């Protein structure tokens, strides 16, 4: 009978969710910068920093903030 749980083989919902939010926010930040929307870029950068901090608090490794 195969194992029902392989630690590390699958991301938990929190990890998958936060990584997806980070990628979405990075895309939104890039779009804001490309369109010259400085205010929105600042908002997205702040969100990205908050998400990175939250990820770190839960042991989720993420790359550098753009």
PDB file of N, CA and C in Angstrom:
ATOM      1  N   UNK A   1       0.846  -1.178   0.000  1.00  0.00           N
ATOM      2  CA  UNK A   1       0.000   0.000   0.000  1.00  0.00           C
ATOM      3  C   UNK A   1       0.893   1.244   0.000  1.00  0.00           C
ATOM      4  N   UNK A   2       0.682   2.207  -0.928  1.00  0.00           N
ATOM      5  CA  UNK A   2       1.511   3.415  -0.988  1.00  0.00           C
ATOM      6  C   UNK A   2       1.232   4.325   0.197  1.00  0.00           C
ATOM      7  N   UNK A   3       2.226   5.118   0.568  1.00  0.00           N
ATOM      8  CA  UNK A   3       1.998   6.049   1.681  1.00  0.00           C
ATOM      9  C   UNK A   3       0.945   7.086   1.314  1.00  0.00           C
ATOM     10  N   UNK A   4       0.198   7.500   2.321  1.00  0.00           N
ATOM     11  CA  UNK A   4      -0.853   8.484   2.084  1.00  0.00           C
ATOM     12  C   UNK A   4      -0.343   9.906   2.230  1.00  0.00           C
ATOM     13  N   UNK A   5       0.834  10.066   2.833  1.00  0.00           N
ATOM     14  CA  UNK A   5       1.376  11.408   3.027  1.00  0.00           C
ATOM     15  C   UNK A   5       2.885  11.360   2.887  1.00  0.00           C
ATOM     16  N   UNK A   6       3.412  12.137   1.986  1.00  0.00           N
ATOM     17  CA  UNK A   6       4.857  12.205   1.777  1.00  0.00           C
ATOM     18  C   UNK A   6       5.305  13.614   2.143  1.00  0.00           C
ATOM     19  N   UNK A   7       5.909  13.772   3.307  1.00  0.00           N
ATOM     20  CA  UNK A   7       6.317  15.098   3.794  1.00  0.00           C
ATOM     21  C   UNK A   7       7.238  15.758   2.781  1.00  0.00           C
ATOM     22  N   UNK A   8       6.929  16.985   2.409  1.00  0.00           N
ATOM     23  CA  UNK A   8       7.741  17.738   1.481  1.00  0.00           C
ATOM     24  C   UNK A   8       7.383  17.527   0.024  1.00  0.00           C
ATOM     25  N   UNK A   9       6.612  16.531  -0.297  1.00  0.00           N
ATOM     26  CA  UNK A   9       6.264  16.273  -1.690  1.00  0.00           C
ATOM     27  C   UNK A   9       5.158  17.209  -2.174  1.00  0.00           C
ATOM     28  N   UNK A  10       4.329  17.634  -1.274  1.00  0.00           N
ATOM     29  CA  UNK A  10       3.209  18.497  -1.641  1.00  0.00           C
ATOM     30  C   UNK A  10       3.231  19.739  -0.764  1.00  0.00           C
ATOM     31  N   UNK A  11       2.940  20.878  -1.371  1.00  0.00           N
ATOM     32  CA  UNK A  11       2.835  22.105  -0.598  1.00  0.00           C
ATOM     33  C   UNK A  11       1.517  22.107   0.158  1.00  0.00           C
ATOM     34  N   UNK A  12       1.565  22.626   1.373  1.00  0.00           N
ATOM     35  CA  UNK A  12       0.296  22.787   2.063  1.00  0.00           C
ATOM     36  C   UNK A  12      -0.445  23.993   1.484  1.00  0.00           C
ATOM     37  N   UNK A  13      -1.679  24.129   1.853  1.00  0.00           N
ATOM     38  CA  UNK A  13      -2.516  25.191   1.290  1.00  0.00           C
ATOM     39  C   UNK A  13      -1.974  26.581   1.611  1.00  0.00           C
ATOM     40  N   UNK A  14      -1.451  26.778   2.820  1.00  0.00           N
ATOM     41  CA  UNK A  14      -0.907  28.083   3.180  1.00  0.00           C
ATOM     42  C   UNK A  14       0.264  28.440   2.285  1.00  0.00           C
ATOM     43  N   UNK A  15       1.200  27.517   2.136  1.00  0.00           N
ATOM     44  CA  UNK A  15       2.397  27.770   1.327  1.00  0.00           C
ATOM     45  C   UNK A  15       2.019  28.068  -0.120  1.00  0.00           C
ATOM     46  N   UNK A  16       1.170  27.237  -0.686  1.00  0.00           N
ATOM     47  CA  UNK A  16       0.743  27.446  -2.067  1.00  0.00           C
ATOM     48  C   UNK A  16       0.030  28.787  -2.213  1.00  0.00           C
ATOM     49  N   UNK A  17      -0.816  29.114  -1.254  1.00  0.00           N
ATOM     50  CA  UNK A  17      -1.567  30.361  -1.314  1.00  0.00           C
ATOM     51  C   UNK A  17      -0.681  31.590  -1.219  1.00  0.00           C
ATOM     52  N   UNK A  18       0.259  31.564  -0.295  1.00  0.00           N
ATOM     53  CA  UNK A  18       1.111  32.748  -0.131  1.00  0.00           C
ATOM     54  C   UNK A  18       2.050  32.910  -1.322  1.00  0.00           C
ATOM     55  N   UNK A  19       2.549  31.807  -1.856  1.00  0.00           N
ATOM     56  CA  UNK A  19       3.410  31.907  -3.034  1.00  0.00           C
ATOM     57  C   UNK A  19       2.634  32.448  -4.236  1.00  0.00           C
ATOM     58  N   UNK A  20       1.383  32.040  -4.368  1.00  0.00           N
ATOM     59  CA  UNK A  20       0.549  32.557  -5.458  1.00  0.00           C
ATOM     60  C   UNK A  20       0.289  34.042  -5.274  1.00  0.00           C
ATOM     61  N   UNK A  21      -0.005  34.456  -4.051  1.00  0.00           N
ATOM     62  CA  UNK A  21      -0.244  35.884  -3.777  1.00  0.00           C
ATOM     63  C   UNK A  21       1.007  36.704  -4.068  1.00  0.00           C
ATOM     64  N   UNK A  22       2.171  36.159  -3.731  1.00  0.00           N
ATOM     65  CA  UNK A  22       3.428  36.859  -4.001  1.00  0.00           C
ATOM     66  C   UNK A  22       3.621  37.026  -5.506  1.00  0.00           C
ATOM     67  N   UNK A  23       3.400  35.974  -6.268  1.00  0.00           N
ATOM     68  CA  UNK A  23       3.563  36.060  -7.722  1.00  0.00           C
ATOM     69  C   UNK A  23       2.576  37.060  -8.334  1.00  0.00           C
ATOM     70  N   UNK A  24       1.339  37.033  -7.872  1.00  0.00           N
ATOM     71  CA  UNK A  24       0.334  37.975  -8.370  1.00  0.00           C
ATOM     72  C   UNK A  24       0.727  39.411  -8.041  1.00  0.00           C
ATOM     73  N   UNK A  25       1.192  39.625  -6.831  1.00  0.00           N
ATOM     74  CA  UNK A  25       1.588  40.969  -6.416  1.00  0.00           C
ATOM     75  C   UNK A  25       2.806  41.443  -7.196  1.00  0.00           C
ATOM     76  N   UNK A  26       3.756  40.541  -7.467  1.00  0.00           N
ATOM     77  CA  UNK A  26       4.912  40.910  -8.294  1.00  0.00           C
ATOM     78  C   UNK A  26       4.458  41.352  -9.683  1.00  0.00           C
ATOM     79  N   UNK A  27       3.513  40.627 -10.256  1.00  0.00           N
ATOM     80  CA  UNK A  27       2.988  40.993 -11.580  1.00  0.00           C
ATOM     81  C   UNK A  27       2.295  42.347 -11.537  1.00  0.00           C
ATOM     82  N   UNK A  28       1.506  42.564 -10.490  1.00  0.00           N
ATOM     83  CA  UNK A  28       0.814  43.844 -10.341  1.00  0.00           C
ATOM     84  C   UNK A  28       1.818  44.984 -10.165  1.00  0.00           C
ATOM     85  N   UNK A  29       2.889  44.733  -9.432  1.00  0.00           N
ATOM     86  CA  UNK A  29       3.932  45.740  -9.227  1.00  0.00           C
ATOM     87  C   UNK A  29       4.610  46.079 -10.556  1.00  0.00           C
ATOM     88  N   UNK A  30       4.931  45.066 -11.322  1.00  0.00           N
ATOM     89  CA  UNK A  30       5.559  45.286 -12.630  1.00  0.00           C
ATOM     90  C   UNK A  30       4.651  46.117 -13.529  1.00  0.00           C
ATOM     91  N   UNK A  31       3.371  45.767 -13.548  1.00  0.00           N
ATOM     92  CA  UNK A  31       2.401  46.495 -14.381  1.00  0.00           C
ATOM     93  C   UNK A  31       2.285  47.956 -13.925  1.00  0.00           C
ATOM     94  N   UNK A  32       2.265  48.187 -12.613  1.00  0.00           N
ATOM     95  CA  UNK A  32       2.173  49.561 -12.092  1.00  0.00           C
ATOM     96  C   UNK A  32       3.399  50.367 -12.491  1.00  0.00           C
ATOM     97  N   UNK A  33       4.574  49.746 -12.407  1.00  0.00           N
ATOM     98  CA  UNK A  33       5.806  50.438 -12.794  1.00  0.00           C
ATOM     99  C   UNK A  33       5.815  50.741 -14.289  1.00  0.00           C
ATOM    100  N   UNK A  34       5.375  49.773 -15.096  1.00  0.00           N
ATOM    101  CA  UNK A  34       5.365  49.955 -16.554  1.00  0.00           C
ATOM    102  C   UNK A  34       4.416  51.070 -16.993  1.00  0.00           C
ATOM    103  N   UNK A  35       3.337  51.257 -16.255  1.00  0.00           N
ATOM    104  CA  UNK A  35       2.367  52.284 -16.620  1.00  0.00           C
ATOM    105  C   UNK A  35       2.658  53.619 -15.942  1.00  0.00           C
ATOM    106  N   UNK A  36       3.708  53.650 -15.120  1.00  0.00           N
ATOM    107  CA  UNK A  36       4.096  54.895 -14.471  1.00  0.00           C
ATOM    108  C   UNK A  36       3.220  55.286 -13.294  1.00  0.00           C
ATOM    109  N   UNK A  37       2.488  54.325 -12.740  1.00  0.00           N
ATOM    110  CA  UNK A  37       1.624  54.604 -11.594  1.00  0.00           C
ATOM    111  C   UNK A  37       2.430  54.427 -10.309  1.00  0.00           C
ATOM    112  N   UNK A  38       3.083  55.496  -9.899  1.00  0.00           N
ATOM    113  CA  UNK A  38       3.970  55.440  -8.741  1.00  0.00           C
ATOM    114  C   UNK A  38       3.240  55.094  -7.449  1.00  0.00           C
ATOM    115  N   UNK A  39       2.042  55.637  -7.282  1.00  0.00           N
ATOM    116  CA  UNK A  39       1.273  55.345  -6.069  1.00  0.00           C
ATOM    117  C   UNK A  39       0.952  53.850  -5.993  1.00  0.00           C
ATOM    118  N   UNK A  40       0.420  53.294  -7.076  1.00  0.00           N
ATOM    119  CA  UNK A  40       0.082  51.877  -7.081  1.00  0.00           C
ATOM    120  C   UNK A  40       1.333  51.016  -6.907  1.00  0.00           C
ATOM    121  N   UNK A  41       2.442  51.425  -7.501  1.00  0.00           N
ATOM    122  CA  UNK A  41       3.693  50.684  -7.328  1.00  0.00           C
ATOM    123  C   UNK A  41       4.102  50.655  -5.861  1.00  0.00           C
ATOM    124  N   UNK A  42       3.957  51.785  -5.172  1.00  0.00           N
ATOM    125  CA  UNK A  42       4.274  51.831  -3.737  1.00  0.00           C
ATOM    126  C   UNK A  42       3.363  50.914  -2.932  1.00  0.00           C
ATOM    127  N   UNK A  43       2.074  50.912  -3.278  1.00  0.00           N
ATOM    128  CA  UNK A  43       1.107  50.047  -2.592  1.00  0.00           C
ATOM    129  C   UNK A  43       1.478  48.578  -2.806  1.00  0.00           C
ATOM    130  N   UNK A  44       1.767  48.207  -4.052  1.00  0.00           N
ATOM    131  CA  UNK A  44       2.107  46.818  -4.371  1.00  0.00           C
ATOM    132  C   UNK A  44       3.421  46.406  -3.706  1.00  0.00           C
ATOM    133  N   UNK A  45       4.401  47.302  -3.677  1.00  0.00           N
ATOM    134  CA  UNK A  45       5.673  46.993  -3.031  1.00  0.00           C
ATOM    135  C   UNK A  45       5.474  46.762  -1.536  1.00  0.00           C
ATOM    136  N   UNK A  46       4.641  47.572  -0.913  1.00  0.00           N
ATOM    137  CA  UNK A  46       4.334  47.399   0.501  1.00  0.00           C
ATOM    138  C   UNK A  46       3.646  46.057   0.749  1.00  0.00           C
ATOM    139  N   UNK A  47       2.704  45.716  -0.122  1.00  0.00           N
ATOM    140  CA  UNK A  47       2.012  44.423  -0.019  1.00  0.00           C
ATOM    141  C   UNK A  47       3.004  43.274  -0.169  1.00  0.00           C
ATOM    142  N   UNK A  48       3.909  43.399  -1.108  1.00  0.00           N
ATOM    143  CA  UNK A  48       4.910  42.368  -1.342  1.00  0.00           C
ATOM    144  C   UNK A  48       5.813  42.193  -0.124  1.00  0.00           C
ATOM    145  N   UNK A  49       6.206  43.292   0.479  1.00  0.00           N
ATOM    146  CA  UNK A  49       7.032  43.220   1.684  1.00  0.00           C
ATOM    147  C   UNK A  49       6.275  42.550   2.831  1.00  0.00           C
ATOM    148  N   UNK A  50       4.988  42.870   2.975  1.00  0.00           N
ATOM    149  CA  UNK A  50       4.164  42.241   4.010  1.00  0.00           C
ATOM    150  C   UNK A  50       4.029  40.736   3.776  1.00  0.00           C
ATOM    151  N   UNK A  51       3.808  40.361   2.523  1.00  0.00           N
ATOM    152  CA  UNK A  51       3.684  38.934   2.196  1.00  0.00           C
ATOM    153  C   UNK A  51       4.991  38.195   2.448  1.00  0.00           C
ATOM    154  N   UNK A  52       6.107  38.830   2.110  1.00  0.00           N
ATOM    155  CA  UNK A  52       7.413  38.212   2.342  1.00  0.00           C
ATOM    156  C   UNK A  52       7.654  38.017   3.844  1.00  0.00           C
ATOM    157  N   UNK A  53       7.301  39.015   4.632  1.00  0.00           N
ATOM    158  CA  UNK A  53       7.449  38.909   6.086  1.00  0.00           C
ATOM    159  C   UNK A  53       6.578  37.781   6.628  1.00  0.00           C
ATOM    160  N   UNK A  54       5.334  37.717   6.184  1.00  0.00           N
ATOM    161  CA  UNK A  54       4.413  36.673   6.611  1.00  0.00           C
ATOM    162  C   UNK A  54       4.939  35.289   6.231  1.00  0.00           C
ATOM    163  N   UNK A  55       5.445  35.177   5.026  1.00  0.00           N
ATOM    164  CA  UNK A  55       6.014  33.903   4.586  1.00  0.00           C
ATOM    165  C   UNK A  55       7.189  33.500   5.480  1.00  0.00           C
ATOM    166  N   UNK A  56       8.077  34.444   5.760  1.00  0.00           N
ATOM    167  CA  UNK A  56       9.246  34.159   6.594  1.00  0.00           C
ATOM    168  C   UNK A  56       8.830  33.721   7.999  1.00  0.00           C
ATOM    169  N   UNK A  57       7.807  34.350   8.539  1.00  0.00           N
ATOM    170  CA  UNK A  57       7.310  33.991   9.868  1.00  0.00           C
ATOM    171  C   UNK A  57       6.793  32.559   9.919  1.00  0.00           C
ATOM    172  N   UNK A  58       6.406  32.030   8.757  1.00  0.00           N
ATOM    173  CA  UNK A  58       5.871  30.668   8.687  1.00  0.00           C
ATOM    174  C   UNK A  58       6.834  29.696   8.014  1.00  0.00           C
ATOM    175  N   UNK A  59       8.089  30.131   7.844  1.00  0.00           N
ATOM    176  CA  UNK A  59       9.099  29.242   7.300  1.00  0.00           C
ATOM    177  C   UNK A  59       9.023  28.997   5.805  1.00  0.00           C
ATOM    178  N   UNK A  60       8.343  29.864   5.086  1.00  0.00           N
ATOM    179  CA  UNK A  60       8.225  29.726   3.637  1.00  0.00           C
ATOM    180  C   UNK A  60       9.318  30.584   3.003  1.00  0.00           C
ATOM    181  N   UNK A  61      10.209  29.970   2.254  1.00  0.00           N
ATOM    182  CA  UNK A  61      11.270  30.713   1.602  1.00  0.00           C
ATOM    183  C   UNK A  61      10.780  31.290   0.279  1.00  0.00           C
ATOM    184  N   UNK A  62      11.093  32.565   0.084  1.00  0.00           N
ATOM    185  CA  UNK A  62      10.741  33.234  -1.174  1.00  0.00           C
ATOM    186  C   UNK A  62      11.962  33.968  -1.680  1.00  0.00           C
ATOM    187  N   UNK A  63      11.975  34.278  -2.966  1.00  0.00           N
ATOM    188  CA  UNK A  63      13.093  34.997  -3.560  1.00  0.00           C
ATOM    189  C   UNK A  63      13.099  36.452  -3.151  1.00  0.00           C
ATOM    190  N   UNK A  64      14.053  37.163  -3.665  1.00  0.00           N
ATOM    191  CA  UNK A  64      14.197  38.594  -3.373  1.00  0.00           C
ATOM    192  C   UNK A  64      13.049  39.377  -3.978  1.00  0.00           C
ATOM    193  N   UNK A  65      12.709  40.479  -3.346  1.00  0.00           N
ATOM    194  CA  UNK A  65      11.673  41.372  -3.846  1.00  0.00           C
ATOM    195  C   UNK A  65      12.252  42.206  -4.968  1.00  0.00           C
ATOM    196  N   UNK A  66      11.494  42.302  -6.044  1.00  0.00           N
ATOM    197  CA  UNK A  66      11.949  43.070  -7.207  1.00  0.00           C
ATOM    198  C   UNK A  66      11.846  44.545  -6.953  1.00  0.00           C
TER     199      UNK A  66
END
